[in-house]
Tab-separated table of C-alpha atoms and ligand atoms in Angstrom:
chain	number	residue	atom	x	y	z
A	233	UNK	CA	41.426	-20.766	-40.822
A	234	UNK	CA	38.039	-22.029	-42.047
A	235	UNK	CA	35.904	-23.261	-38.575
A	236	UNK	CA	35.845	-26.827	-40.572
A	237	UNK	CA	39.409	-26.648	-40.324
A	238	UNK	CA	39.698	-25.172	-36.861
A	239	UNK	CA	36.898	-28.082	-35.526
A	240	UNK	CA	39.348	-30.585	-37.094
A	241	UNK	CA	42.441	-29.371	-35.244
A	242	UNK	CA	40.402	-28.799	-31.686
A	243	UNK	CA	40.056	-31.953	-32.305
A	244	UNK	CA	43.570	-32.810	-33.368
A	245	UNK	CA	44.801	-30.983	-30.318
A	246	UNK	CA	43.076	-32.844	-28.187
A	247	UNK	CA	44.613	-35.618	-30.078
A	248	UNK	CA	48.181	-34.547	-29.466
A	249	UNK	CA	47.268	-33.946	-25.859
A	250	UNK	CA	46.730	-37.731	-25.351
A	251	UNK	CA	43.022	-37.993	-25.674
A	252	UNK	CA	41.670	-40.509	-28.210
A	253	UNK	CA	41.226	-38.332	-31.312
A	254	UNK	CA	37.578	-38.764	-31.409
A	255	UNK	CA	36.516	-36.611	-34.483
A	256	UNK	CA	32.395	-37.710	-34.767
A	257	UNK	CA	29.816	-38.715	-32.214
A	258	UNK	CA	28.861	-42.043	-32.297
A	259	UNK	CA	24.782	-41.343	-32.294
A	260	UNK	CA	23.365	-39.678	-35.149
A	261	UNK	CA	20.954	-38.346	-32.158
A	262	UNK	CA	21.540	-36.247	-28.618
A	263	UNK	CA	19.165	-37.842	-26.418
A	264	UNK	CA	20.648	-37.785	-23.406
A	265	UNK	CA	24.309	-37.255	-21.812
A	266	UNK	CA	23.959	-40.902	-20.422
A	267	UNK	CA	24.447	-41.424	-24.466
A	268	UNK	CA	28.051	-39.663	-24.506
A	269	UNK	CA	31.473	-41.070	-22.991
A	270	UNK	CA	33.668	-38.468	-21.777
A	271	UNK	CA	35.858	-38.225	-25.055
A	272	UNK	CA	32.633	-37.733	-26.728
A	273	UNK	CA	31.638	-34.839	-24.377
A	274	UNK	CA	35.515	-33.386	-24.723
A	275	UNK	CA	34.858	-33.819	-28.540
A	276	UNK	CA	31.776	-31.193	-28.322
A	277	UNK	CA	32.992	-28.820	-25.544
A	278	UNK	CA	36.303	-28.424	-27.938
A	279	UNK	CA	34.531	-27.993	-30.941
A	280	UNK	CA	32.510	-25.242	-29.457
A	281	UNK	CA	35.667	-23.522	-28.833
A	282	UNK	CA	36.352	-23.254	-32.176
A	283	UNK	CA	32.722	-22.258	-33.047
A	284	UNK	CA	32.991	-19.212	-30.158
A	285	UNK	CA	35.742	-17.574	-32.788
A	286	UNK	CA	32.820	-17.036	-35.063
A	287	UNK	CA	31.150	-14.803	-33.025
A	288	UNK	CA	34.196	-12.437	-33.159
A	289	UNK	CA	33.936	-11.932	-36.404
A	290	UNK	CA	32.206	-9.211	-38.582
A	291	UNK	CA	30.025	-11.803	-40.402
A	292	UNK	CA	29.356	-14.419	-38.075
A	293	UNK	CA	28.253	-16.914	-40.681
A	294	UNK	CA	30.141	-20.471	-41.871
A	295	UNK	CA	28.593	-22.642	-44.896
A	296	UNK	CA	29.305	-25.442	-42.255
A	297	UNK	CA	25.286	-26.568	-42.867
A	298	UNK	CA	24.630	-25.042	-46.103
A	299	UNK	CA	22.102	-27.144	-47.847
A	300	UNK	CA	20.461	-29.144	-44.012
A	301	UNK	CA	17.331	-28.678	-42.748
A	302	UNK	CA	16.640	-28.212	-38.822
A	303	UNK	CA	13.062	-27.705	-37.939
A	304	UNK	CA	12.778	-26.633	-34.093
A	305	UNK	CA	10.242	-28.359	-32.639
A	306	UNK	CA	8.843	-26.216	-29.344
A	307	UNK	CA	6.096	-27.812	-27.186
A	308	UNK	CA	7.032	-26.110	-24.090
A	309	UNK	CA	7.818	-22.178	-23.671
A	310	UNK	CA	11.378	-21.557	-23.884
A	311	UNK	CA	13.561	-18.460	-24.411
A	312	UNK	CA	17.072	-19.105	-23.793
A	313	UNK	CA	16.963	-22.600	-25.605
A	314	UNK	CA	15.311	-22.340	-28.715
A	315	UNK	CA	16.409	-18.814	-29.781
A	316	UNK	CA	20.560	-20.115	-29.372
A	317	UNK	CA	19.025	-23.266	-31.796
A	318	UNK	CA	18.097	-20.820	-34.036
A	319	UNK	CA	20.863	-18.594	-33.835
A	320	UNK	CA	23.504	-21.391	-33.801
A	321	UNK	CA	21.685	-22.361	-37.065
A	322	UNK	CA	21.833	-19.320	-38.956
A	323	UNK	CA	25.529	-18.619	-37.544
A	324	UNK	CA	26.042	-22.364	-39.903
A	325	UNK	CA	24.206	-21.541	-42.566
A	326	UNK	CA	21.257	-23.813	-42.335
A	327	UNK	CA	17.858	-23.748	-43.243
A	328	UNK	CA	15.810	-23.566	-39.681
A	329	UNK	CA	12.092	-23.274	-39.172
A	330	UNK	CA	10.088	-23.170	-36.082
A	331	UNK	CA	7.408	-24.823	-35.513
A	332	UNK	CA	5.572	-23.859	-31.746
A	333	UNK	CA	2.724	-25.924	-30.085
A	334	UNK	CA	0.258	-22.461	-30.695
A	335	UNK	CA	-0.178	-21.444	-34.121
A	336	UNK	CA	0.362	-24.851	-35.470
A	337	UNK	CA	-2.124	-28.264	-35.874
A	338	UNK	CA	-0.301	-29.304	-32.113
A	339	UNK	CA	-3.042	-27.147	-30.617
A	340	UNK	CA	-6.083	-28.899	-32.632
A	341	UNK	CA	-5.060	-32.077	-30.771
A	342	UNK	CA	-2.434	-33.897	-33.245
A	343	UNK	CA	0.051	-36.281	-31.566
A	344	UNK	CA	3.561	-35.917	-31.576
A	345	UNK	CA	4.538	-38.664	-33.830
A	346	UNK	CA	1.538	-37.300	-36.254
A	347	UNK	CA	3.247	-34.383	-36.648
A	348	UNK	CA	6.824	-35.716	-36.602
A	349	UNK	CA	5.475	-37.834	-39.965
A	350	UNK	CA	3.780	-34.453	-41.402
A	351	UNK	CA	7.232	-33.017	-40.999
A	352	UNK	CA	9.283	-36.215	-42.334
A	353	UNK	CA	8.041	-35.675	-45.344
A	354	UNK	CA	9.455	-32.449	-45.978
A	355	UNK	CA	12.693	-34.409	-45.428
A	356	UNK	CA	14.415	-31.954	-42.780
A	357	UNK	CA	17.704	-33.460	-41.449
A	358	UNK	CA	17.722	-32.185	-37.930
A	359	UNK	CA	14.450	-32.037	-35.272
A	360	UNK	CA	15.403	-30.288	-32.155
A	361	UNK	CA	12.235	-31.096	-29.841
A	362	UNK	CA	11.481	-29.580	-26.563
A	363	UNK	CA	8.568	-31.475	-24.803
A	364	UNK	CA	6.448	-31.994	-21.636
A	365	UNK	CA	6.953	-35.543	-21.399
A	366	UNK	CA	10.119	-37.210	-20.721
A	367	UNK	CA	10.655	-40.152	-23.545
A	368	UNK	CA	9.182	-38.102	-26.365
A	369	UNK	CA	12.589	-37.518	-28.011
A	370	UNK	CA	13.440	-41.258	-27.443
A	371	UNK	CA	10.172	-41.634	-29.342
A	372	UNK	CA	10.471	-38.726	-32.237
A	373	UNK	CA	14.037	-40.669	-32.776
A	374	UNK	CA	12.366	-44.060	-33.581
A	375	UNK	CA	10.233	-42.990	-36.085
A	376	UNK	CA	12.400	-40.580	-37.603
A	377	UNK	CA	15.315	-40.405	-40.233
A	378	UNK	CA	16.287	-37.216	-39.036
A	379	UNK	CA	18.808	-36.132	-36.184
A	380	UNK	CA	16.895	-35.872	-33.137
A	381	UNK	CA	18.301	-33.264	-30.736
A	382	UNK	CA	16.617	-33.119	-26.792
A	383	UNK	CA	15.933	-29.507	-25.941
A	384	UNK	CA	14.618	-30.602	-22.791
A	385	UNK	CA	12.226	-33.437	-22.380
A	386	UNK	CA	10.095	-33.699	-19.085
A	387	UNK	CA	11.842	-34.191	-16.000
A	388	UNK	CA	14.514	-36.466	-17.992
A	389	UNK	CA	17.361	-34.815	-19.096
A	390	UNK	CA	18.170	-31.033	-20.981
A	391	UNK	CA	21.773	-32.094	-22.384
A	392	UNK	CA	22.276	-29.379	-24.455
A	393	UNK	CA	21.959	-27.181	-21.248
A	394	UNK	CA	24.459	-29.198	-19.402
A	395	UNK	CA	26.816	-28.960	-22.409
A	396	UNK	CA	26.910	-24.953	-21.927
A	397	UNK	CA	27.138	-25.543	-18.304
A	398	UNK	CA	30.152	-27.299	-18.387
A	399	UNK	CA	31.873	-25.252	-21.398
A	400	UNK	CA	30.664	-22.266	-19.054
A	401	UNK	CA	32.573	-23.902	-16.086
A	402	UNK	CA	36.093	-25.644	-18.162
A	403	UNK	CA	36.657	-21.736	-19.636
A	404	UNK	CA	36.208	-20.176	-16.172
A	405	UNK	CA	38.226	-22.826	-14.337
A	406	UNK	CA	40.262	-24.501	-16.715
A	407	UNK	CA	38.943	-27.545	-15.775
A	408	UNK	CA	36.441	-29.807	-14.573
A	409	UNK	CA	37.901	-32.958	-12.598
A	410	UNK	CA	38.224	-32.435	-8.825
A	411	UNK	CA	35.913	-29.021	-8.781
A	412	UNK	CA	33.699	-28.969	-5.962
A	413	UNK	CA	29.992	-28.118	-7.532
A	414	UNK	CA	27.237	-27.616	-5.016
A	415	UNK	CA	23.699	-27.802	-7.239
A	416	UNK	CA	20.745	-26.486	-4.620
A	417	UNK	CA	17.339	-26.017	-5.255
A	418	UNK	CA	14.103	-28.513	-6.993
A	419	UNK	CA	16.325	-31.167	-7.487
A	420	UNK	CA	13.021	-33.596	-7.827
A	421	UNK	CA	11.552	-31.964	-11.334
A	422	UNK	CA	14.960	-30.803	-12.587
A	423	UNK	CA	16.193	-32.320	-16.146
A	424	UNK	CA	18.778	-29.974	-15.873
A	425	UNK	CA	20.181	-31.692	-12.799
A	426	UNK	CA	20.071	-35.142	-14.195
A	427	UNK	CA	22.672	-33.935	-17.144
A	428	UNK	CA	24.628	-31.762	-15.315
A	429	UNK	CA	25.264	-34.944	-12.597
A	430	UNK	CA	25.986	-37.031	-15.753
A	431	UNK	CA	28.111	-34.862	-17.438
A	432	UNK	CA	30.310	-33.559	-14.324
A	433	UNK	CA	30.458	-36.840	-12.945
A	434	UNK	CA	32.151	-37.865	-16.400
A	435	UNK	CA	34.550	-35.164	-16.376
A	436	UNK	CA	35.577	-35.844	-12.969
A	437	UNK	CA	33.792	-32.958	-10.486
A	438	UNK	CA	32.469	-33.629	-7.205
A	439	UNK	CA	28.955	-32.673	-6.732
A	440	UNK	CA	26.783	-32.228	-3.276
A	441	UNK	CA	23.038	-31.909	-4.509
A	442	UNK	CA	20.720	-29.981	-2.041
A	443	UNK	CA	16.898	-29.120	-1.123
A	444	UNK	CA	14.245	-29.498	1.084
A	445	UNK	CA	13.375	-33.399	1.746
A	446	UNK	CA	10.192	-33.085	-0.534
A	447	UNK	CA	12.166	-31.861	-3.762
A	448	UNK	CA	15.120	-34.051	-3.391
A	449	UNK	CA	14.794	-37.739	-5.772
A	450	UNK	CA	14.736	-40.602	-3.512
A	451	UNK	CA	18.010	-42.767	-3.723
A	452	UNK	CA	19.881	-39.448	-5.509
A	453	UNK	CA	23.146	-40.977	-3.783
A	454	UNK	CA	23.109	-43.717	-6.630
A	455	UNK	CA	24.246	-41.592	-9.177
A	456	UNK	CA	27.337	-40.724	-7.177
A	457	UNK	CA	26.573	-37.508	-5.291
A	458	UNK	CA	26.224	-36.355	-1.981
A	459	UNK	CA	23.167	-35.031	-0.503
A	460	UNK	CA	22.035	-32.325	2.387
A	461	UNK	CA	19.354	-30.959	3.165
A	462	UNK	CA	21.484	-27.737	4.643
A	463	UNK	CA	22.740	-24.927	1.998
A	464	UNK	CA	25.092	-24.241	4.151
A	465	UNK	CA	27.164	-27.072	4.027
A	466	UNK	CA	26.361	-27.496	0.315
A	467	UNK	CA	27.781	-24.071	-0.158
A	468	UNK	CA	31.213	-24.666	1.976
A	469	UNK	CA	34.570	-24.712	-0.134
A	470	UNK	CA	32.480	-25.036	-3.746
A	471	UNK	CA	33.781	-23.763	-6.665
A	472	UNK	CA	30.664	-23.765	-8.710
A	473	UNK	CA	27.323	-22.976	-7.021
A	474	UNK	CA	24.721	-24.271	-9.714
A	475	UNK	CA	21.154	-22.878	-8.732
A	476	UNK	CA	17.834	-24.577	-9.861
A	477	UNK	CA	14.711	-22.969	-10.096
A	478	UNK	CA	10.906	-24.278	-8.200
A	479	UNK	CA	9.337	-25.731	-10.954
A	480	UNK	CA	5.849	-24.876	-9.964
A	481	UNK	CA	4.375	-25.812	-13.206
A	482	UNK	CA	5.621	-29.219	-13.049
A	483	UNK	CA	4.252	-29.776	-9.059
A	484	UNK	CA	1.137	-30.982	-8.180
A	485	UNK	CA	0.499	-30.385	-4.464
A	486	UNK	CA	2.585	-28.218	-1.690
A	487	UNK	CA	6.099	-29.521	-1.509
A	488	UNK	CA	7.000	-25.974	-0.047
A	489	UNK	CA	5.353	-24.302	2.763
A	490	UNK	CA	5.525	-20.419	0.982
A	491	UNK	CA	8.360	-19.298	-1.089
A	492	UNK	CA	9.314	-16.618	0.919
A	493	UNK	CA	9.693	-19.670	3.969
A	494	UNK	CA	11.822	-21.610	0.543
A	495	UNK	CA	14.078	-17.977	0.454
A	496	UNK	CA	14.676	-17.959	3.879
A	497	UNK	CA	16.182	-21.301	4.070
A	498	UNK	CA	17.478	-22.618	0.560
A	499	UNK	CA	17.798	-19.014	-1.295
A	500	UNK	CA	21.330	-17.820	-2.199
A	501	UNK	CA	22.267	-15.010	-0.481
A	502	UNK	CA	25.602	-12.802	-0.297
A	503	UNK	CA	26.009	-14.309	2.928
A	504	UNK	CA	25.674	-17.850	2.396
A	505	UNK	CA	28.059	-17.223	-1.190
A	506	UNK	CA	30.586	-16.198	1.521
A	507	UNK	CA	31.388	-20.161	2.606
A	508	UNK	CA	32.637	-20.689	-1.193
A	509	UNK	CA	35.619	-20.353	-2.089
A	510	UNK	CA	36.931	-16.890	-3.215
A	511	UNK	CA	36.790	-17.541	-6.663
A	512	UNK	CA	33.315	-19.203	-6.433
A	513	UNK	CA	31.296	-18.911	-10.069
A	514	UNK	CA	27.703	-18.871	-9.413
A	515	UNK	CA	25.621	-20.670	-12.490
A	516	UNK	CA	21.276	-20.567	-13.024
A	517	UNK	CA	20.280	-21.896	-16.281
A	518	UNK	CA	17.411	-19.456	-16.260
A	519	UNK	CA	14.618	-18.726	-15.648
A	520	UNK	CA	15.419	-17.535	-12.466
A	521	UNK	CA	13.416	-16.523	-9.758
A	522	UNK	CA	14.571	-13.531	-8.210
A	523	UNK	CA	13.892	-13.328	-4.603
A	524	UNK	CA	12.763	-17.464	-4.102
A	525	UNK	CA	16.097	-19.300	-5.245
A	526	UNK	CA	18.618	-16.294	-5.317
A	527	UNK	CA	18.788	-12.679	-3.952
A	528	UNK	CA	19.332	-10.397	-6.649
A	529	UNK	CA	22.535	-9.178	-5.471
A	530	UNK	CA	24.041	-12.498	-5.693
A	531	UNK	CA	22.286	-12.972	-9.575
A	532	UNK	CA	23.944	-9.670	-10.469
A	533	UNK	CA	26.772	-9.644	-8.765
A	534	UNK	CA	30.421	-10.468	-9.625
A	535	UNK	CA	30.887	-14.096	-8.937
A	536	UNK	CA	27.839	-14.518	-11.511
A	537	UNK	CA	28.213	-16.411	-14.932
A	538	UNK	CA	24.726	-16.533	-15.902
A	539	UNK	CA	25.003	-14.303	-19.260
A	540	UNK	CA	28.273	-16.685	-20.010
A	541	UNK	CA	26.099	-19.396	-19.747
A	542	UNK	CA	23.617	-17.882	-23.033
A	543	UNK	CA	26.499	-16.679	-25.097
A	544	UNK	CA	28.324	-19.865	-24.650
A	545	UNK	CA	24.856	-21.626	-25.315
A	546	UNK	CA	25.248	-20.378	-29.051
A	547	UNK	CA	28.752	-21.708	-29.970
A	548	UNK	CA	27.830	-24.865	-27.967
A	549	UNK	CA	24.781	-25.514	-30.186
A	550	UNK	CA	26.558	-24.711	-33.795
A	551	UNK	CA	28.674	-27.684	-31.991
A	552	UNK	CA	26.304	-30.195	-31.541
A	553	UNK	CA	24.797	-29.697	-35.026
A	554	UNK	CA	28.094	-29.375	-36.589
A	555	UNK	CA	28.725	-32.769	-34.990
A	556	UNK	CA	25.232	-34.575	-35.870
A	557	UNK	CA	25.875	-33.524	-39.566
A	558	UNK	CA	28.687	-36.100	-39.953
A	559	UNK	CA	32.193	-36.170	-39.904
A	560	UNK	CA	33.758	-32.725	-39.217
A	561	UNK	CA	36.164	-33.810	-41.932
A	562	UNK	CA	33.349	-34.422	-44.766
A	563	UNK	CA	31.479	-31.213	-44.136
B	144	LIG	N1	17.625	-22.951	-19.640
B	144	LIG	C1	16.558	-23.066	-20.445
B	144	LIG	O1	16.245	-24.149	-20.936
B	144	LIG	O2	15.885	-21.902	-20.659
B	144	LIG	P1	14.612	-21.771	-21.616
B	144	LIG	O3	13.486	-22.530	-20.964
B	144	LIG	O4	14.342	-20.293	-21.719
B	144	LIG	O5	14.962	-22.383	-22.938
């Protein structure tokens, strides 16, 4: 079966299972999970199903996006991120380009919307942007006519990381509603935090946030999550133990005393993975810090998903671009 056709029946499945058959997104843009409803988030996480066959195959290549034009837009350094764009855009045939803040007119001072009109008119259809300042895809997607795709913007949001999280966590568990997630670590400069409480909280999980009082986002209880202070207790019955990184670029100022002090008292260790529950997964969306937010044991060891997380970054990618192309049915 062509993947057009197996997108179409994910989507049909889903369908049959008594979900509204949802076959497009409703934004021509991915801006921010807040932006998705649940069936909408369903609608990608099953489509990237059908994209992971691909990667089984000999010639992991669809015309899916023969003919569109993605230009990756990278202000920031990023690895993991912007080589699955480019890989999930090869995999469907498009034309990508990538255009980094060195080596290009960024670093002789040109604004962001400068360039986003220098690159307009070479009428690409997709921009995925990664950038410093949280808003900057809201603004790229004002003055643009292409798709505008957030590879992580600020402190704001990183939904295409959440995505992969949660397609990382449904094929481990087989589900989302009712799991028990514990997320621990710089919950105050963490855009990856922010989508994965949206998304979770959509599908249904139960979250406990937790870090030291100077990392944790006043008023975090709002967006329905519980908050300690104590890893411990954070760690207790989860089924997914979600570890964030210190974001010392983004800190001005000491908000922890040393980070062998932050090891001793928020790291992951084998011991503290010991109050999950048996089948615990343990989750990082990289870069991790070996030895300040988790002991290397636990990042190696067997209750680890963190290279499930990249591979399913890929198929969860060709999904979201699949998607922002138009109707699965009129690719
Ligand atoms: N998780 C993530 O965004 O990693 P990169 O910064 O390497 O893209």
């Amino acid at each position: 079966m062509s993947t057009d056709a197996r997108a179409t029946a994910a989507v049909n499945d889903a369908g049959a299972q008594g979900a509204v058959p949802r076959t497009t997104l409703r934004s021509r843009h991915l801006i921010s999970i807040d932006d998705l409803d649940s069936e909408e988030i369903t609608l990608i996480l099953d489509t990237a199903e059908a994209m992971k066959e691909i990667e089984s195959r000999p010639i992991k290549k669809v015309p899916a996006l023969r003919g569109k034009t993605v230009v990756n837009l990278f202000y920031e350094p990023s690895t993991r991120t912007r080589t699955s764009f480019e890989i999930a855009e090869k995999r469907l045939s498009a034309d990508s380009l990538n255009v980094a803040a060195t080596g290009s007119s960024v670093a002789k001072g040109e604004t962001l919307l400068d360039t986003a009109r220098n690159l307009e008119a070479m009428a690409p259809d997709m921009i995925v942007l990664r950038h410093a300042a949280s808003g900057a895809p809201h603004q790229l997607a004002r003055a643009s006519r292409a798709s505008v795709i957030n590879a992580g913007d600020g402190t704001h949001e990183h939904p295409t990381q959440a995505l992969l999280d949660g397609f990382t966590i449904r094929a481990r568990k087989g589900r989302i509603a009712g799991l028990k997630v514990a997320i621990v670590g710089d919950l105050l400069h963490s855009r990856v935090l922010r989508s994965n409480v949206l998304l979770l909280r959509a599908l249904g999980a139960e979250i406990c946030v937790c870090g030291p009082p100077t990392l944790m986002p006043p008023g975090i209880e709002q967006f329905g999550v519980r908050a300690t202070t104590r890893i411990d207790e954070a760690a207790e019955g989860a089924d997914v133990i979600m570890m964030l990184r210190i974001q010392r670029e983004r800190m001005q100022g000491h908000f922890v005393p040393s980070l062998r002090e932050y090891f001793n008292v928020y790291g992951l260790t084998a011991e503290r993975v010991e109050r999950a529950k048996p089948d615990v997964i343990i989750m990082h969306p990289g870069p991790m810090n070996r030895g300040v937010e988790i002991a290397s044991e636990v990042a190696d060891g067997p209750y680890s998903v963190m290279l499930d997380q990249v591979a399913n970054g890929v198929a969860v990618r060709m999904a979201v671009l699949y998607l922002l192309a138009g109707n699965p049915d009129d690719v």
